[in-house]
């Protein structure tokens, strides 16, 4: 039998419930899958995502940021913990920490984030409320490569949802989360298959530039 190609090892960083982590676990559970979640690291010991990881037999680590003197020291420890797993890709899945430029540079081209808005709209927090307040007809989520600009790196894929008349932040968030759980595993799969890259011109899929909005999925 021919040797199976080595899967792409992924380390996931999170602080919370880990809905996106669960979508990745479900999507990459097959042993023939191109990606393998090697470890989950949280800055919060009570993050439910750690339990999801443990249930799936994935290594976990907790690095409590309050135990470090400042961002540089925490990020240095975080790099050490991540690199002990030798991942090809690091993904942020609700990791509620601002990362230092040194951290971001260390993982240049192999660090992805998901954000609950159609970037460049609504960087930062409370994105569903802000989309409703603005009267937007459409909202959604974005996967992007991480650069030093907060929520600002080259876009990989966006999913668009329609805003309904009676939406509240909670109902809108629910539909956006469902899309997150599709597009994050998709982007990771592209990366793991060697199809998604970042160079000085931006993000490319199969050698084609993804342009300013990334790959757009509209239902
Ligand atoms: C998601 O809304 C994601 O877009 C944002 O943080 C949230 C994480 O949710 N970056 P979960 O912990 O994956 O359920």
PDB file of C-alpha atoms and ligand atoms in Angstrom:
ATOM      1  CA  UNK A   1       0.000   0.000   0.000  1.00  0.00           C
ATOM      2  CA  UNK A   2       1.395   3.481  -0.824  1.00  0.00           C
ATOM      3  CA  UNK A   3       2.268   5.656   2.183  1.00  0.00           C
ATOM      4  CA  UNK A   4      -0.465   8.132   3.132  1.00  0.00           C
ATOM      5  CA  UNK A   5       0.744  11.749   2.786  1.00  0.00           C
ATOM      6  CA  UNK A   6       1.363  13.395   6.181  1.00  0.00           C
ATOM      7  CA  UNK A   7      -1.622  15.510   7.263  1.00  0.00           C
ATOM      8  CA  UNK A   8      -1.124  19.215   7.920  1.00  0.00           C
ATOM      9  CA  UNK A   9      -0.809  19.677  11.690  1.00  0.00           C
ATOM     10  CA  UNK A  10      -2.935  22.514  13.051  1.00  0.00           C
ATOM     11  CA  UNK A  11      -2.800  24.188  16.470  1.00  0.00           C
ATOM     12  CA  UNK A  12      -6.008  25.959  17.529  1.00  0.00           C
ATOM     13  CA  UNK A  13      -5.995  28.903  19.962  1.00  0.00           C
ATOM     14  CA  UNK A  14      -9.244  29.761  21.757  1.00  0.00           C
ATOM     15  CA  UNK A  15     -10.678  31.426  24.851  1.00  0.00           C
ATOM     16  CA  UNK A  16     -14.309  30.324  24.836  1.00  0.00           C
ATOM     17  CA  UNK A  17     -16.949  27.831  23.820  1.00  0.00           C
ATOM     18  CA  UNK A  18     -15.181  26.449  20.784  1.00  0.00           C
ATOM     19  CA  UNK A  19     -18.047  26.132  18.312  1.00  0.00           C
ATOM     20  CA  UNK A  20     -15.544  26.634  15.511  1.00  0.00           C
ATOM     21  CA  UNK A  21     -13.200  24.080  17.054  1.00  0.00           C
ATOM     22  CA  UNK A  22     -16.066  21.570  17.088  1.00  0.00           C
ATOM     23  CA  UNK A  23     -16.735  22.207  13.399  1.00  0.00           C
ATOM     24  CA  UNK A  24     -13.039  21.501  12.702  1.00  0.00           C
ATOM     25  CA  UNK A  25     -13.065  18.339  14.823  1.00  0.00           C
ATOM     26  CA  UNK A  26     -16.139  17.080  12.948  1.00  0.00           C
ATOM     27  CA  UNK A  27     -14.723  18.027   9.594  1.00  0.00           C
ATOM     28  CA  UNK A  28     -11.242  16.507  10.042  1.00  0.00           C
ATOM     29  CA  UNK A  29     -12.058  13.389  12.059  1.00  0.00           C
ATOM     30  CA  UNK A  30     -11.469  11.064   9.105  1.00  0.00           C
ATOM     31  CA  UNK A  31      -7.912   9.667   9.239  1.00  0.00           C
ATOM     32  CA  UNK A  32      -7.552  10.385   5.504  1.00  0.00           C
ATOM     33  CA  UNK A  33      -8.320  14.062   6.081  1.00  0.00           C
ATOM     34  CA  UNK A  34      -5.632  16.520   4.877  1.00  0.00           C
ATOM     35  CA  UNK A  35      -5.630  18.375   8.243  1.00  0.00           C
ATOM     36  CA  UNK A  36      -5.142  17.102  11.776  1.00  0.00           C
ATOM     37  CA  UNK A  37      -5.790  19.133  14.904  1.00  0.00           C
ATOM     38  CA  UNK A  38      -2.591  18.555  16.810  1.00  0.00           C
ATOM     39  CA  UNK A  39      -3.384  20.644  19.924  1.00  0.00           C
ATOM     40  CA  UNK A  40      -5.727  23.224  21.419  1.00  0.00           C
ATOM     41  CA  UNK A  41      -4.280  26.021  23.550  1.00  0.00           C
ATOM     42  CA  UNK A  42      -6.383  28.369  25.683  1.00  0.00           C
ATOM     43  CA  UNK A  43      -5.555  31.389  27.820  1.00  0.00           C
ATOM     44  CA  UNK A  44      -8.545  30.491  30.000  1.00  0.00           C
ATOM     45  CA  UNK A  45      -8.696  27.286  32.019  1.00  0.00           C
ATOM     46  CA  UNK A  46     -12.522  27.364  31.986  1.00  0.00           C
ATOM     47  CA  UNK A  47     -12.891  27.540  28.188  1.00  0.00           C
ATOM     48  CA  UNK A  48     -15.425  24.903  27.103  1.00  0.00           C
ATOM     49  CA  UNK A  49     -13.353  24.432  23.952  1.00  0.00           C
ATOM     50  CA  UNK A  50     -10.778  22.581  26.082  1.00  0.00           C
ATOM     51  CA  UNK A  51     -13.405  20.029  27.011  1.00  0.00           C
ATOM     52  CA  UNK A  52     -14.402  19.557  23.386  1.00  0.00           C
ATOM     53  CA  UNK A  53     -10.731  18.940  22.554  1.00  0.00           C
ATOM     54  CA  UNK A  54     -10.244  16.486  25.416  1.00  0.00           C
ATOM     55  CA  UNK A  55     -13.366  14.550  24.370  1.00  0.00           C
ATOM     56  CA  UNK A  56     -11.915  14.244  20.883  1.00  0.00           C
ATOM     57  CA  UNK A  57      -8.578  13.013  22.273  1.00  0.00           C
ATOM     58  CA  UNK A  58      -6.701  16.177  21.295  1.00  0.00           C
ATOM     59  CA  UNK A  59      -3.787  17.505  23.401  1.00  0.00           C
ATOM     60  CA  UNK A  60      -4.606  20.650  25.369  1.00  0.00           C
ATOM     61  CA  UNK A  61      -2.574  23.341  27.101  1.00  0.00           C
ATOM     62  CA  UNK A  62      -3.619  26.295  29.250  1.00  0.00           C
ATOM     63  CA  UNK A  63      -1.473  29.413  29.351  1.00  0.00           C
ATOM     64  CA  UNK A  64      -3.090  31.891  31.699  1.00  0.00           C
ATOM     65  CA  UNK A  65      -2.128  35.351  30.453  1.00  0.00           C
ATOM     66  CA  UNK A  66      -2.615  36.850  33.936  1.00  0.00           C
ATOM     67  CA  UNK A  67       0.454  34.918  35.074  1.00  0.00           C
ATOM     68  CA  UNK A  68       2.782  36.814  32.703  1.00  0.00           C
ATOM     69  CA  UNK A  69       4.354  40.255  32.953  1.00  0.00           C
ATOM     70  CA  UNK A  70       2.937  41.830  29.819  1.00  0.00           C
ATOM     71  CA  UNK A  71       2.095  40.836  26.265  1.00  0.00           C
ATOM     72  CA  UNK A  72       5.648  40.178  25.086  1.00  0.00           C
ATOM     73  CA  UNK A  73       6.281  37.627  27.839  1.00  0.00           C
ATOM     74  CA  UNK A  74       2.921  35.913  27.281  1.00  0.00           C
ATOM     75  CA  UNK A  75       3.357  35.747  23.516  1.00  0.00           C
ATOM     76  CA  UNK A  76       6.891  34.369  23.889  1.00  0.00           C
ATOM     77  CA  UNK A  77       5.533  31.564  26.093  1.00  0.00           C
ATOM     78  CA  UNK A  78       2.679  31.020  23.665  1.00  0.00           C
ATOM     79  CA  UNK A  79       5.093  30.664  20.728  1.00  0.00           C
ATOM     80  CA  UNK A  80       7.085  28.126  22.697  1.00  0.00           C
ATOM     81  CA  UNK A  81       3.956  26.111  23.526  1.00  0.00           C
ATOM     82  CA  UNK A  82       2.661  26.215  19.946  1.00  0.00           C
ATOM     83  CA  UNK A  83       6.008  25.355  18.367  1.00  0.00           C
ATOM     84  CA  UNK A  84       6.453  22.341  20.624  1.00  0.00           C
ATOM     85  CA  UNK A  85       3.738  20.769  18.421  1.00  0.00           C
ATOM     86  CA  UNK A  86       5.493  21.822  15.175  1.00  0.00           C
ATOM     87  CA  UNK A  87       2.285  22.847  13.393  1.00  0.00           C
ATOM     88  CA  UNK A  88       2.150  23.902   9.749  1.00  0.00           C
ATOM     89  CA  UNK A  89      -0.849  26.115  10.512  1.00  0.00           C
ATOM     90  CA  UNK A  90      -2.090  28.042  13.560  1.00  0.00           C
ATOM     91  CA  UNK A  91      -5.748  29.072  13.726  1.00  0.00           C
ATOM     92  CA  UNK A  92      -7.394  31.591  16.020  1.00  0.00           C
ATOM     93  CA  UNK A  93     -10.895  30.456  16.957  1.00  0.00           C
ATOM     94  CA  UNK A  94     -12.284  32.991  19.388  1.00  0.00           C
ATOM     95  CA  UNK A  95      -8.898  33.734  20.979  1.00  0.00           C
ATOM     96  CA  UNK A  96      -9.612  36.913  22.904  1.00  0.00           C
ATOM     97  CA  UNK A  97      -6.099  38.333  23.013  1.00  0.00           C
ATOM     98  CA  UNK A  98      -4.403  41.033  20.993  1.00  0.00           C
ATOM     99  CA  UNK A  99      -1.238  39.494  19.577  1.00  0.00           C
ATOM    100  CA  UNK A 100       2.130  41.238  19.485  1.00  0.00           C
ATOM    101  CA  UNK A 101       3.720  42.101  16.115  1.00  0.00           C
ATOM    102  CA  UNK A 102       6.517  39.618  16.884  1.00  0.00           C
ATOM    103  CA  UNK A 103       3.993  36.795  17.313  1.00  0.00           C
ATOM    104  CA  UNK A 104       2.198  37.670  14.088  1.00  0.00           C
ATOM    105  CA  UNK A 105       5.483  37.872  12.151  1.00  0.00           C
ATOM    106  CA  UNK A 106       6.618  34.515  13.537  1.00  0.00           C
ATOM    107  CA  UNK A 107       3.570  32.815  11.956  1.00  0.00           C
ATOM    108  CA  UNK A 108       3.410  34.927   8.803  1.00  0.00           C
ATOM    109  CA  UNK A 109       1.535  33.088   6.050  1.00  0.00           C
ATOM    110  CA  UNK A 110       0.395  30.296   8.390  1.00  0.00           C
ATOM    111  CA  UNK A 111      -1.886  32.093  10.844  1.00  0.00           C
ATOM    112  CA  UNK A 112      -5.638  32.346  10.159  1.00  0.00           C
ATOM    113  CA  UNK A 113      -8.469  34.080  12.017  1.00  0.00           C
ATOM    114  CA  UNK A 114     -12.246  34.113  11.706  1.00  0.00           C
ATOM    115  CA  UNK A 115     -14.222  37.270  12.331  1.00  0.00           C
ATOM    116  CA  UNK A 116     -18.029  37.622  12.579  1.00  0.00           C
ATOM    117  CA  UNK A 117     -18.519  40.362   9.986  1.00  0.00           C
ATOM    118  CA  UNK A 118     -17.992  41.042   6.314  1.00  0.00           C
ATOM    119  CA  UNK A 119     -14.565  42.608   6.722  1.00  0.00           C
ATOM    120  CA  UNK A 120     -13.438  45.332   6.292  1.00  0.00           C
ATOM    121  CA  UNK A 121     -16.780  46.241   7.934  1.00  0.00           C
ATOM    122  CA  UNK A 122     -17.009  46.063  11.727  1.00  0.00           C
ATOM    123  CA  UNK A 123     -13.578  45.194  12.979  1.00  0.00           C
ATOM    124  CA  UNK A 124     -13.543  44.564  16.726  1.00  0.00           C
ATOM    125  CA  UNK A 125     -16.486  43.579  18.937  1.00  0.00           C
ATOM    126  CA  UNK A 126     -20.340  43.643  18.847  1.00  0.00           C
ATOM    127  CA  UNK A 127     -20.435  43.096  15.102  1.00  0.00           C
ATOM    128  CA  UNK A 128     -24.028  41.762  14.931  1.00  0.00           C
ATOM    129  CA  UNK A 129     -25.416  44.721  16.860  1.00  0.00           C
ATOM    130  CA  UNK A 130     -23.443  47.129  14.691  1.00  0.00           C
ATOM    131  CA  UNK A 131     -24.726  45.568  11.446  1.00  0.00           C
ATOM    132  CA  UNK A 132     -28.305  45.869  12.742  1.00  0.00           C
ATOM    133  CA  UNK A 133     -27.794  49.449  13.935  1.00  0.00           C
ATOM    134  CA  UNK A 134     -26.495  50.377  10.487  1.00  0.00           C
ATOM    135  CA  UNK A 135     -29.584  48.851   8.820  1.00  0.00           C
ATOM    136  CA  UNK A 136     -27.414  46.557   6.667  1.00  0.00           C
ATOM    137  CA  UNK A 137     -29.264  44.196   4.327  1.00  0.00           C
ATOM    138  CA  UNK A 138     -26.384  41.714   4.508  1.00  0.00           C
ATOM    139  CA  UNK A 139     -23.986  40.545   7.185  1.00  0.00           C
ATOM    140  CA  UNK A 140     -21.682  37.545   7.505  1.00  0.00           C
ATOM    141  CA  UNK A 141     -18.261  36.279   8.463  1.00  0.00           C
ATOM    142  CA  UNK A 142     -14.730  36.281   7.116  1.00  0.00           C
ATOM    143  CA  UNK A 143     -11.639  34.082   7.314  1.00  0.00           C
ATOM    144  CA  UNK A 144      -8.385  35.973   6.797  1.00  0.00           C
ATOM    145  CA  UNK A 145      -4.649  35.636   7.156  1.00  0.00           C
ATOM    146  CA  UNK A 146      -3.483  37.486  10.241  1.00  0.00           C
ATOM    147  CA  UNK A 147      -1.195  40.458   9.819  1.00  0.00           C
ATOM    148  CA  UNK A 148      -0.209  43.182  12.264  1.00  0.00           C
ATOM    149  CA  UNK A 149      -3.416  45.131  11.569  1.00  0.00           C
ATOM    150  CA  UNK A 150      -6.240  43.960  13.901  1.00  0.00           C
ATOM    151  CA  UNK A 151      -8.863  42.064  11.838  1.00  0.00           C
ATOM    152  CA  UNK A 152      -7.137  43.484   8.779  1.00  0.00           C
ATOM    153  CA  UNK A 153      -5.131  40.795   6.941  1.00  0.00           C
ATOM    154  CA  UNK A 154      -5.785  39.454   3.413  1.00  0.00           C
ATOM    155  CA  UNK A 155      -9.197  37.853   3.086  1.00  0.00           C
ATOM    156  CA  UNK A 156      -9.541  34.181   2.205  1.00  0.00           C
ATOM    157  CA  UNK A 157     -13.291  33.484   2.239  1.00  0.00           C
ATOM    158  CA  UNK A 158     -16.450  35.312   3.254  1.00  0.00           C
ATOM    159  CA  UNK A 159     -19.984  33.959   3.719  1.00  0.00           C
ATOM    160  CA  UNK A 160     -22.893  36.349   3.338  1.00  0.00           C
ATOM    161  CA  UNK A 161     -26.216  36.047   5.189  1.00  0.00           C
ATOM    162  CA  UNK A 162     -29.299  38.206   4.617  1.00  0.00           C
ATOM    163  CA  UNK A 163     -30.472  40.329   7.518  1.00  0.00           C
ATOM    164  CA  UNK A 164     -34.169  39.691   8.213  1.00  0.00           C
ATOM    165  CA  UNK A 165     -36.643  42.290   9.409  1.00  0.00           C
ATOM    166  CA  UNK A 166     -37.099  40.773  12.868  1.00  0.00           C
ATOM    167  CA  UNK A 167     -33.468  39.841  13.503  1.00  0.00           C
ATOM    168  CA  UNK A 168     -31.930  40.515  16.903  1.00  0.00           C
ATOM    169  CA  UNK A 169     -28.173  40.286  17.540  1.00  0.00           C
ATOM    170  CA  UNK A 170     -28.801  36.751  18.865  1.00  0.00           C
ATOM    171  CA  UNK A 171     -30.759  35.442  15.858  1.00  0.00           C
ATOM    172  CA  UNK A 172     -28.310  37.025  13.451  1.00  0.00           C
ATOM    173  CA  UNK A 173     -25.334  35.598  15.368  1.00  0.00           C
ATOM    174  CA  UNK A 174     -26.854  32.132  15.143  1.00  0.00           C
ATOM    175  CA  UNK A 175     -27.010  32.246  11.332  1.00  0.00           C
ATOM    176  CA  UNK A 176     -23.529  33.771  11.096  1.00  0.00           C
ATOM    177  CA  UNK A 177     -22.098  31.054  13.364  1.00  0.00           C
ATOM    178  CA  UNK A 178     -23.591  28.354  11.142  1.00  0.00           C
ATOM    179  CA  UNK A 179     -21.677  29.906   8.222  1.00  0.00           C
ATOM    180  CA  UNK A 180     -18.483  30.201  10.282  1.00  0.00           C
ATOM    181  CA  UNK A 181     -18.644  26.481  10.892  1.00  0.00           C
ATOM    182  CA  UNK A 182     -18.623  25.893   7.130  1.00  0.00           C
ATOM    183  CA  UNK A 183     -16.048  28.408   5.936  1.00  0.00           C
ATOM    184  CA  UNK A 184     -13.360  27.883   8.597  1.00  0.00           C
ATOM    185  CA  UNK A 185     -12.934  24.146   7.919  1.00  0.00           C
ATOM    186  CA  UNK A 186     -13.061  24.961   4.199  1.00  0.00           C
ATOM    187  CA  UNK A 187     -10.205  27.478   4.444  1.00  0.00           C
ATOM    188  CA  UNK A 188      -8.150  25.091   6.616  1.00  0.00           C
ATOM    189  CA  UNK A 189      -8.708  22.301   4.115  1.00  0.00           C
ATOM    190  CA  UNK A 190      -7.502  24.555   1.268  1.00  0.00           C
ATOM    191  CA  UNK A 191      -4.381  25.408   3.260  1.00  0.00           C
ATOM    192  CA  UNK A 192      -3.748  21.778   4.205  1.00  0.00           C
ATOM    193  CA  UNK A 193      -4.014  20.744   0.561  1.00  0.00           C
ATOM    194  CA  UNK A 194      -1.441  23.371  -0.386  1.00  0.00           C
ATOM    195  CA  UNK A 195      -4.019  25.305  -2.410  1.00  0.00           C
ATOM    196  CA  UNK A 196      -4.145  28.420  -0.215  1.00  0.00           C
ATOM    197  CA  UNK A 197      -1.048  30.595   0.033  1.00  0.00           C
ATOM    198  CA  UNK A 198      -0.004  34.087   1.042  1.00  0.00           C
ATOM    199  CA  UNK A 199       2.677  36.063  -0.754  1.00  0.00           C
ATOM    200  CA  UNK A 200       3.537  39.723  -1.280  1.00  0.00           C
ATOM    201  CA  UNK A 201       0.529  40.096  -3.649  1.00  0.00           C
ATOM    202  CA  UNK A 202      -1.959  38.711  -1.094  1.00  0.00           C
ATOM    203  CA  UNK A 203      -3.858  35.476  -0.639  1.00  0.00           C
ATOM    204  CA  UNK A 204      -4.155  33.031  -3.546  1.00  0.00           C
ATOM    205  CA  UNK A 205      -6.199  29.902  -4.132  1.00  0.00           C
ATOM    206  CA  UNK A 206      -4.818  27.473  -6.708  1.00  0.00           C
ATOM    207  CA  UNK A 207      -2.391  30.173  -7.835  1.00  0.00           C
ATOM    208  CA  UNK A 208      -5.155  32.725  -8.527  1.00  0.00           C
ATOM    209  CA  UNK A 209      -5.249  35.921  -6.464  1.00  0.00           C
ATOM    210  CA  UNK A 210      -8.310  35.961  -4.189  1.00  0.00           C
ATOM    211  CA  UNK A 211      -8.857  39.702  -4.557  1.00  0.00           C
ATOM    212  CA  UNK A 212     -10.072  42.169  -1.941  1.00  0.00           C
ATOM    213  CA  UNK A 213     -13.025  40.123  -0.567  1.00  0.00           C
ATOM    214  CA  UNK A 214     -11.574  36.631  -0.819  1.00  0.00           C
ATOM    215  CA  UNK A 215     -13.762  33.796  -2.106  1.00  0.00           C
ATOM    216  CA  UNK A 216     -17.390  34.859  -1.651  1.00  0.00           C
ATOM    217  CA  UNK A 217     -20.125  32.427  -0.615  1.00  0.00           C
ATOM    218  CA  UNK A 218     -23.665  33.753  -0.931  1.00  0.00           C
ATOM    219  CA  UNK A 219     -26.727  31.668  -0.157  1.00  0.00           C
TER     220      UNK A 219
HETATM  221  C1  LIG B   1     -16.798  33.504  16.680  1.00  0.00           C
HETATM  222  O1  LIG B   1     -17.911  34.319  16.501  1.00  0.00           O
HETATM  223  C2  LIG B   1     -15.645  34.004  15.854  1.00  0.00           C
HETATM  224  O2  LIG B   1     -16.034  34.635  14.677  1.00  0.00           O
HETATM  225  C3  LIG B   1     -14.991  34.999  16.777  1.00  0.00           C
HETATM  226  O3  LIG B   1     -15.122  34.440  18.059  1.00  0.00           O
HETATM  227  C4  LIG B   1     -16.263  33.584  18.100  1.00  0.00           C
HETATM  228  C5  LIG B   1     -15.807  32.244  18.613  1.00  0.00           C
HETATM  229  O4  LIG B   1     -16.882  31.383  18.820  1.00  0.00           O
HETATM  230  N1  LIG B   1     -13.633  35.255  16.375  1.00  0.00           N
HETATM  231  P1  LIG B   1     -16.622  29.859  19.180  1.00  0.00           P
HETATM  232  O5  LIG B   1     -15.861  29.834  20.511  1.00  0.00           O
HETATM  233  O6  LIG B   1     -15.821  29.239  18.072  1.00  0.00           O
HETATM  234  O7  LIG B   1     -17.968  29.245  19.325  1.00  0.00           O
END
